[in-house]
Tab-separated table of N, CA and C in Angstrom:
chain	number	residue	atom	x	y	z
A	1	UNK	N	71.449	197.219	-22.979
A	1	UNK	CA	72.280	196.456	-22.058
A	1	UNK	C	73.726	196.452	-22.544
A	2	UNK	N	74.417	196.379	-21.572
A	2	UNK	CA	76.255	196.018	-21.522
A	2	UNK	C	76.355	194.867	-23.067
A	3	UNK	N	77.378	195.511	-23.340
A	3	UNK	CA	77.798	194.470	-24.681
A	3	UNK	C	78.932	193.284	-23.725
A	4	UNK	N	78.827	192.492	-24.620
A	4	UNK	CA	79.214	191.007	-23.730
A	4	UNK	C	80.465	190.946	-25.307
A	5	UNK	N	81.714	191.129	-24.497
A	5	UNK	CA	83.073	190.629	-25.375
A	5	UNK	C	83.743	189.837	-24.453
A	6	UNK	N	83.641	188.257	-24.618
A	6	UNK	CA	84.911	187.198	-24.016
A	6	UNK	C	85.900	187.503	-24.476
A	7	UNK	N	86.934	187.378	-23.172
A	7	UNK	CA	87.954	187.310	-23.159
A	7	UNK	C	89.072	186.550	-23.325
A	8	UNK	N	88.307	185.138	-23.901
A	8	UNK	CA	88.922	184.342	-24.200
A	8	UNK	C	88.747	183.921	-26.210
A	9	UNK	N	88.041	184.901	-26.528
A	9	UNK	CA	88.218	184.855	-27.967
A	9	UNK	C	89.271	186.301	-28.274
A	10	UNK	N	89.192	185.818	-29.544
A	10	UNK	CA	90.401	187.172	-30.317
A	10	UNK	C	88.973	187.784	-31.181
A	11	UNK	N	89.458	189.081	-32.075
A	11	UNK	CA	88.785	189.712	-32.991
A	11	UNK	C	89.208	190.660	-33.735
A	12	UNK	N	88.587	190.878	-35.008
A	12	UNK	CA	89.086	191.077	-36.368
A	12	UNK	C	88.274	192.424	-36.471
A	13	UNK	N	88.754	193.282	-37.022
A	13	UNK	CA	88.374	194.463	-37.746
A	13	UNK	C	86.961	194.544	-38.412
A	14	UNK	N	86.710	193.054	-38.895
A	14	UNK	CA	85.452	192.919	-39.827
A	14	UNK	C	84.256	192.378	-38.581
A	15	UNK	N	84.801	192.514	-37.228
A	15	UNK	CA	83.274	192.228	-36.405
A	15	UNK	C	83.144	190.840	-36.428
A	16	UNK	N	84.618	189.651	-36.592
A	16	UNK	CA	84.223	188.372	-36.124
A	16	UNK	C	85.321	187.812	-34.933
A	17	UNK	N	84.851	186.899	-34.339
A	17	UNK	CA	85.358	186.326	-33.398
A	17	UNK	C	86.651	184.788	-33.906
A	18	UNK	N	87.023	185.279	-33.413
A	18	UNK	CA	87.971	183.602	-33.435
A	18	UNK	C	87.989	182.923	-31.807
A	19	UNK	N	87.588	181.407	-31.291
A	19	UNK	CA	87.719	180.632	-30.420
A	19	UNK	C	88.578	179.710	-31.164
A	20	UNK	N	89.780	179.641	-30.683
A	20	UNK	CA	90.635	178.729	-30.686
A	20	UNK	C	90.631	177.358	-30.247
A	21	UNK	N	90.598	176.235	-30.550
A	21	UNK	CA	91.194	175.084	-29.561
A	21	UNK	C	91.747	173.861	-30.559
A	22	UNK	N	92.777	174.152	-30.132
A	22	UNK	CA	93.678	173.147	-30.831
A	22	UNK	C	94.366	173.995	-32.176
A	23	UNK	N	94.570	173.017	-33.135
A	23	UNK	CA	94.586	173.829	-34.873
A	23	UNK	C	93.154	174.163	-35.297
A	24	UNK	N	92.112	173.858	-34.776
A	24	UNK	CA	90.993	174.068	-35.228
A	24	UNK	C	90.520	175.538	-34.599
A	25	UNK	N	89.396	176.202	-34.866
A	25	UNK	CA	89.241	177.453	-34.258
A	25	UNK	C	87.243	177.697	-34.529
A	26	UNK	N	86.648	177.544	-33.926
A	26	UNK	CA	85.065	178.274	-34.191
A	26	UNK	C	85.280	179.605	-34.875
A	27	UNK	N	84.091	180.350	-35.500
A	27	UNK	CA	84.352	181.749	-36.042
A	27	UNK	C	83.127	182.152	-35.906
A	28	UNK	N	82.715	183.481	-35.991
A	28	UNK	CA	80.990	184.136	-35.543
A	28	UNK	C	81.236	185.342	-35.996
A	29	UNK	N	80.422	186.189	-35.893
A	29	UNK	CA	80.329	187.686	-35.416
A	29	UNK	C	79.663	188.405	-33.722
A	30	UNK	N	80.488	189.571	-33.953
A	30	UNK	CA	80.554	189.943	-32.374
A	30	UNK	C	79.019	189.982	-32.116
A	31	UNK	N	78.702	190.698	-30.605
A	31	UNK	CA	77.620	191.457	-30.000
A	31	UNK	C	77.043	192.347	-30.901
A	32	UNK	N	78.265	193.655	-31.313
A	32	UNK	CA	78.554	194.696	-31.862
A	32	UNK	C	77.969	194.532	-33.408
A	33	UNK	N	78.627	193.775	-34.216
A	33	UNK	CA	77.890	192.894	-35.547
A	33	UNK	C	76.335	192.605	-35.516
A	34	UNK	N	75.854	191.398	-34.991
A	34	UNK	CA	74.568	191.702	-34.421
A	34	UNK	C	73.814	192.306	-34.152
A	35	UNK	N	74.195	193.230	-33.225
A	35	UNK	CA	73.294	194.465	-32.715
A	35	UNK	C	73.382	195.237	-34.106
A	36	UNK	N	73.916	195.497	-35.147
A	36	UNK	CA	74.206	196.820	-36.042
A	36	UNK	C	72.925	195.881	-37.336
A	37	UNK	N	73.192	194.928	-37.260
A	37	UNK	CA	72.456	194.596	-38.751
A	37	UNK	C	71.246	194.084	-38.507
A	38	UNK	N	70.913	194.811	-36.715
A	38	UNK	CA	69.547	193.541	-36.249
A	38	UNK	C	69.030	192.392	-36.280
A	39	UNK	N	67.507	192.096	-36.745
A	39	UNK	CA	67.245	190.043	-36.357
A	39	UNK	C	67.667	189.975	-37.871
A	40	UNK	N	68.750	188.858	-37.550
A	40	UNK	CA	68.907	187.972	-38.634
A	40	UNK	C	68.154	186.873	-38.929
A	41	UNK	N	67.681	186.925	-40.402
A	41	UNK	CA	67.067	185.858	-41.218
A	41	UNK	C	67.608	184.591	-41.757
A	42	UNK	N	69.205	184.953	-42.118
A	42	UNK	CA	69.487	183.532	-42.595
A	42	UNK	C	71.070	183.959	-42.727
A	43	UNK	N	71.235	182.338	-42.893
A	43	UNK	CA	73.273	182.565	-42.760
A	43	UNK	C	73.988	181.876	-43.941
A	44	UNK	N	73.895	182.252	-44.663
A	44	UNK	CA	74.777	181.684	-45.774
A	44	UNK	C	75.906	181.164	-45.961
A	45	UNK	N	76.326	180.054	-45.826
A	45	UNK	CA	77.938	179.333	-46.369
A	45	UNK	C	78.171	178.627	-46.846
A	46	UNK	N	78.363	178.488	-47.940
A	46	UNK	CA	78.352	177.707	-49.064
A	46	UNK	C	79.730	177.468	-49.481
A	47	UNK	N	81.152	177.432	-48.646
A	47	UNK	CA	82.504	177.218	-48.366
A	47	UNK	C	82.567	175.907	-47.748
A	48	UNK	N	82.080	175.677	-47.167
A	48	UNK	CA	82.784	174.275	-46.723
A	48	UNK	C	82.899	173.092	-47.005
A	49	UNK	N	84.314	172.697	-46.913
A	49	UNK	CA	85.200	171.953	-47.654
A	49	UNK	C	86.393	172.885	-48.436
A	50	UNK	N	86.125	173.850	-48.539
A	50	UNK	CA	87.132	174.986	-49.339
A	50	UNK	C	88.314	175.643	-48.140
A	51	UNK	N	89.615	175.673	-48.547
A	51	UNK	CA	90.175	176.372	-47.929
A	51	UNK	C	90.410	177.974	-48.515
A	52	UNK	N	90.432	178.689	-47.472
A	52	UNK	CA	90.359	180.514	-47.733
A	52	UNK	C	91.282	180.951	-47.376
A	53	UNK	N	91.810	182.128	-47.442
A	53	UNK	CA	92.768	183.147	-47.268
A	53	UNK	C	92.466	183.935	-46.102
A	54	UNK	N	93.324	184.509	-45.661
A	54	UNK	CA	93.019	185.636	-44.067
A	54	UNK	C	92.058	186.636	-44.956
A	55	UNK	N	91.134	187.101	-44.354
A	55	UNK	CA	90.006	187.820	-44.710
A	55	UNK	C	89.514	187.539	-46.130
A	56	UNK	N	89.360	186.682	-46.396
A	56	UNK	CA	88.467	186.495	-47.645
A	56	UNK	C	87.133	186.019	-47.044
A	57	UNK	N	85.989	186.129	-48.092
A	57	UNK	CA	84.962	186.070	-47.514
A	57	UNK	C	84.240	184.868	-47.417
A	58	UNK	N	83.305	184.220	-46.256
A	58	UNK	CA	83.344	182.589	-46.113
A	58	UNK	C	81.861	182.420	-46.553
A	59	UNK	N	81.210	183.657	-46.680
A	59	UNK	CA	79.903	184.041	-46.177
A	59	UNK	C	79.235	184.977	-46.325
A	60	UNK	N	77.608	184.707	-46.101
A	60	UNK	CA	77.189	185.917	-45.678
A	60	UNK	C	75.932	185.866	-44.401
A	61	UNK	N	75.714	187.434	-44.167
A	61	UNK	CA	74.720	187.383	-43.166
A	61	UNK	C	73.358	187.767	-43.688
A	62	UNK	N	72.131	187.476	-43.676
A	62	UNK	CA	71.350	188.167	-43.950
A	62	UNK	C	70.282	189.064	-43.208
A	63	UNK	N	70.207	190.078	-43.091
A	63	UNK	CA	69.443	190.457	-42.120
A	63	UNK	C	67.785	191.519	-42.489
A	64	UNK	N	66.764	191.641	-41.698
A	64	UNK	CA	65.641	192.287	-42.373
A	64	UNK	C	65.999	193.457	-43.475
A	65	UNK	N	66.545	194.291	-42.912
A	65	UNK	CA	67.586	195.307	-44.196
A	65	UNK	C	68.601	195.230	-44.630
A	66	UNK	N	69.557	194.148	-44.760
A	66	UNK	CA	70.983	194.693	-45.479
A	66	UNK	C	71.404	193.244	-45.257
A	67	UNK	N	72.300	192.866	-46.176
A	67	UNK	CA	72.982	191.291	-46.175
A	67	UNK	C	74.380	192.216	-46.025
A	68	UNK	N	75.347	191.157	-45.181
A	68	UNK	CA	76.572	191.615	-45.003
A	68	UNK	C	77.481	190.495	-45.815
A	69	UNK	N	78.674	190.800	-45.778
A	69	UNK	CA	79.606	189.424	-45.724
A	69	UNK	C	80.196	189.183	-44.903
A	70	UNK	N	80.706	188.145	-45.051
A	70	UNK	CA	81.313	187.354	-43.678
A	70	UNK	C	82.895	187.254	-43.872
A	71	UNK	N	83.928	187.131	-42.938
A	71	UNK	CA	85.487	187.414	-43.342
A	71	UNK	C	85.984	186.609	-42.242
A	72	UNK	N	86.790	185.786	-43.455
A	72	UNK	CA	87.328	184.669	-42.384
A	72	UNK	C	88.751	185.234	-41.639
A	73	UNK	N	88.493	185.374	-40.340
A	73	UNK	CA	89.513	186.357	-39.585
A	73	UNK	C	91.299	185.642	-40.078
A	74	UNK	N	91.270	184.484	-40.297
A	74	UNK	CA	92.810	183.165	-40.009
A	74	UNK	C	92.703	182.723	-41.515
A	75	UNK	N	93.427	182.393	-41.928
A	75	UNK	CA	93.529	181.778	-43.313
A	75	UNK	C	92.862	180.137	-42.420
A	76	UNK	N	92.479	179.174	-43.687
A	76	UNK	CA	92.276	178.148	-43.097
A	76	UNK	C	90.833	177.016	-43.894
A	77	UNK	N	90.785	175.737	-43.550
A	77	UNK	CA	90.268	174.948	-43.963
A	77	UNK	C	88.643	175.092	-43.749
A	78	UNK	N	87.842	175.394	-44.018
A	78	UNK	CA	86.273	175.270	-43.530
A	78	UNK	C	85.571	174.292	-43.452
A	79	UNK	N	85.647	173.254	-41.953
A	79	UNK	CA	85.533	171.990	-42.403
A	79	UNK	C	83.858	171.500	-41.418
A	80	UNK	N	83.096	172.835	-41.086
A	80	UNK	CA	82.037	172.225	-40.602
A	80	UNK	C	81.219	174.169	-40.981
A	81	UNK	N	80.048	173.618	-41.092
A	81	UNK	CA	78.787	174.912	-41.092
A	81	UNK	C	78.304	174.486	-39.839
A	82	UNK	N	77.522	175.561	-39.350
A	82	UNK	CA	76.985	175.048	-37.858
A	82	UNK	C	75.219	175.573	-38.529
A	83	UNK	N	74.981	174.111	-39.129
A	83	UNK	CA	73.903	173.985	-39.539
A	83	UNK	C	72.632	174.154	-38.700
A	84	UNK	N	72.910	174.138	-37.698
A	84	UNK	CA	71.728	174.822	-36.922
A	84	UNK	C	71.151	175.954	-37.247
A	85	UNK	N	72.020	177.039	-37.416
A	85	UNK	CA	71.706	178.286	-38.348
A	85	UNK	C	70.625	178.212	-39.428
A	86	UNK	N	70.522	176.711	-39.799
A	86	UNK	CA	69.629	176.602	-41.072
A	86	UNK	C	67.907	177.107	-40.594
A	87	UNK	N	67.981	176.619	-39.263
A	87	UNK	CA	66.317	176.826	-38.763
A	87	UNK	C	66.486	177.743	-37.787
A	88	UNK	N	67.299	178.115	-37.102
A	88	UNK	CA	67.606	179.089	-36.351
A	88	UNK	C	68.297	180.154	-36.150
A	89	UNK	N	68.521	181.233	-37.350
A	89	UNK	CA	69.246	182.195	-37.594
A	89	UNK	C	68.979	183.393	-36.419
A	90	UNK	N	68.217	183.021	-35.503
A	90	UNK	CA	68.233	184.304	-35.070
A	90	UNK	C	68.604	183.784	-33.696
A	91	UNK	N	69.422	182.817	-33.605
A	91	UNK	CA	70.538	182.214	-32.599
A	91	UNK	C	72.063	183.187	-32.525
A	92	UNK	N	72.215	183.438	-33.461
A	92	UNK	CA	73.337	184.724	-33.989
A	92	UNK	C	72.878	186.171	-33.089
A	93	UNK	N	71.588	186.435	-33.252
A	93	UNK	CA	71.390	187.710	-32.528
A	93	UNK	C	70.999	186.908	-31.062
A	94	UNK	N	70.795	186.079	-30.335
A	94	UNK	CA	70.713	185.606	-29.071
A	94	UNK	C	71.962	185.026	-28.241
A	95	UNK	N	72.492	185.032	-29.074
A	95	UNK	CA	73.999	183.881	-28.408
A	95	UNK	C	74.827	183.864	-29.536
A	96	UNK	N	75.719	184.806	-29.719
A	96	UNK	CA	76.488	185.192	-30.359
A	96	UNK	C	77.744	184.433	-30.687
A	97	UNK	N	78.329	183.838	-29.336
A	97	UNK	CA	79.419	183.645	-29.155
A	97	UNK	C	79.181	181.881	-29.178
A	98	UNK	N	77.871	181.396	-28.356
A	98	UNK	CA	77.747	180.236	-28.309
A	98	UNK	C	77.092	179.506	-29.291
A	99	UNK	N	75.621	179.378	-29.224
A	99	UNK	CA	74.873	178.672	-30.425
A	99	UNK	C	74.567	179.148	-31.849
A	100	UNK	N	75.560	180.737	-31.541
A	100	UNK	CA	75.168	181.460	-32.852
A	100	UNK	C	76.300	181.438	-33.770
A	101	UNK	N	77.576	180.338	-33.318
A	101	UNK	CA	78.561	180.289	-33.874
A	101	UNK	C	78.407	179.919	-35.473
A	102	UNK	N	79.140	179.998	-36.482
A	102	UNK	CA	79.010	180.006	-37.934
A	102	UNK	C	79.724	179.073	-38.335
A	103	UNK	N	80.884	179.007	-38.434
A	103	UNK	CA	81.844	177.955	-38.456
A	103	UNK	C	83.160	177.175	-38.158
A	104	UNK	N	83.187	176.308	-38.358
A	104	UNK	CA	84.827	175.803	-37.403
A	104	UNK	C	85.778	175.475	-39.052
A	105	UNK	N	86.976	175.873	-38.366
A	105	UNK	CA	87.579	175.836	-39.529
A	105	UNK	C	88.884	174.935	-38.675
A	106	UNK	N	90.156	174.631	-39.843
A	106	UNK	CA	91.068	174.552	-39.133
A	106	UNK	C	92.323	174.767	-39.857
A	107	UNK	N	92.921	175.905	-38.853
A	107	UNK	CA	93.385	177.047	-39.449
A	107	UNK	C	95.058	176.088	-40.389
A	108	UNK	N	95.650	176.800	-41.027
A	108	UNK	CA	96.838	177.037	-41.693
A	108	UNK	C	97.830	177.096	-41.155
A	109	UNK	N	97.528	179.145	-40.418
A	109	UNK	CA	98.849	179.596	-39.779
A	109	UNK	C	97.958	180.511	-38.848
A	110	UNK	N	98.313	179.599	-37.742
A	110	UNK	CA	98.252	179.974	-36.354
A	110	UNK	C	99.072	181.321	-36.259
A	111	UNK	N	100.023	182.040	-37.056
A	111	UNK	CA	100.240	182.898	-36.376
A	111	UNK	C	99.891	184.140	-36.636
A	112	UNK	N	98.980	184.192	-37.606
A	112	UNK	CA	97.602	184.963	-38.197
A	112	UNK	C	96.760	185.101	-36.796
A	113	UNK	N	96.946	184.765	-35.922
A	113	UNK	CA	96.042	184.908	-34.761
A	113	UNK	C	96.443	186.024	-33.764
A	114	UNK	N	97.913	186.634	-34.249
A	114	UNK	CA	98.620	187.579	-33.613
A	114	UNK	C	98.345	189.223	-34.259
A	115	UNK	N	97.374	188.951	-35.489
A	115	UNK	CA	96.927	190.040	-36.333
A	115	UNK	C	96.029	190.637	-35.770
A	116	UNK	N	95.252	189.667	-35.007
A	116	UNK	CA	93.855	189.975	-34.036
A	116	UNK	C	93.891	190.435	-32.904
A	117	UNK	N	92.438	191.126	-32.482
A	117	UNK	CA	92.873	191.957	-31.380
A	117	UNK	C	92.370	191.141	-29.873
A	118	UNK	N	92.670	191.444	-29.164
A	118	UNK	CA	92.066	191.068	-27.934
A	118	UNK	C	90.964	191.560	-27.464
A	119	UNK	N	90.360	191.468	-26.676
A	119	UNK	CA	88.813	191.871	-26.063
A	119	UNK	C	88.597	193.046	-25.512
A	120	UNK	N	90.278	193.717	-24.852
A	120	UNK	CA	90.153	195.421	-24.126
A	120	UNK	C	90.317	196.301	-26.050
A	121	UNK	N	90.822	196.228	-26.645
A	121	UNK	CA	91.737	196.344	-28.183
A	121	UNK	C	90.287	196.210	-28.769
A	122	UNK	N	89.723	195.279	-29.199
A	122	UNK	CA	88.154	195.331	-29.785
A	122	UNK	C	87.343	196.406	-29.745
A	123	UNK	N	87.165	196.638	-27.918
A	123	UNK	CA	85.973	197.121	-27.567
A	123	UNK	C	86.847	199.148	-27.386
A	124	UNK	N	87.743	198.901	-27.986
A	124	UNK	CA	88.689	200.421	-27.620
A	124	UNK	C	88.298	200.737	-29.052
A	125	UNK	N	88.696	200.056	-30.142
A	125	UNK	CA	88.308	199.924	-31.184
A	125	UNK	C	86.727	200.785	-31.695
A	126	UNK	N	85.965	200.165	-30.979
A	126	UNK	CA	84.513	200.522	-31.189
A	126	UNK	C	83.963	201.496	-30.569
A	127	UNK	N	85.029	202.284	-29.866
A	127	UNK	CA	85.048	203.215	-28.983
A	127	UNK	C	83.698	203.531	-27.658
């Protein structure tokens, strides 16, 4: 099936999403992410409360073959896990964008958000 990229998030080189609202921002990995590392088992973040740097790593993914890391697209505060992930990791491969979100942060410098690509730019990207 059609890969599903909103157009109302931005995205990073490393296959994650940024949703903006306010200074605060949600963060995930794409469709594209997902689909490549298959059903995920578990989500690791053991950052929050820590503030990070533009692409440093917040995280990881774990999946039946291969654990990835995770890259925080915005420099910024990590001030919630979306602990649901704890019993439901394979919310990430079902709903990517919505219940499979990872974490909310709140960012630094908003203008780290101009580094990122847009949703036509992403998916041109991935050719």
């Amino acid at each position: 099936k059609r890969m599903n990229y909103p157009d109302n998030l931005k995205y990073s080189k490393d296959h994650e999403w940024v949703r903006v609202e306010g200074e605060e921002a949600y963060v995930g990995i794409t469709a594209f992410a997902q689909a490549e590392l298959g059903d995920i088992v578990f989500v690791d973040v053991d950052t929050e409360g820590e503030s990070l740097g533009q692409d440093e790593v917040f995280g990881s993914v774990e999946a039946v073959k291969t654990v990835s890391d995770l890259y925080l697209p915005v420099a910024g505060e990590i001030i919630e896990f979306n602990e649901a992930l704890e019993d439901s990791p394979e919310a990430v491969n079902d709903d990517p964008y919505g219940e499979g979100w990872m974490v909310k942060i709140k960012m630094s410098d908003i203008t780290q958000l101009d580094d990122l690509m847009d949703s036509d730019t992403y998916q041109a990207m991935l050719g």
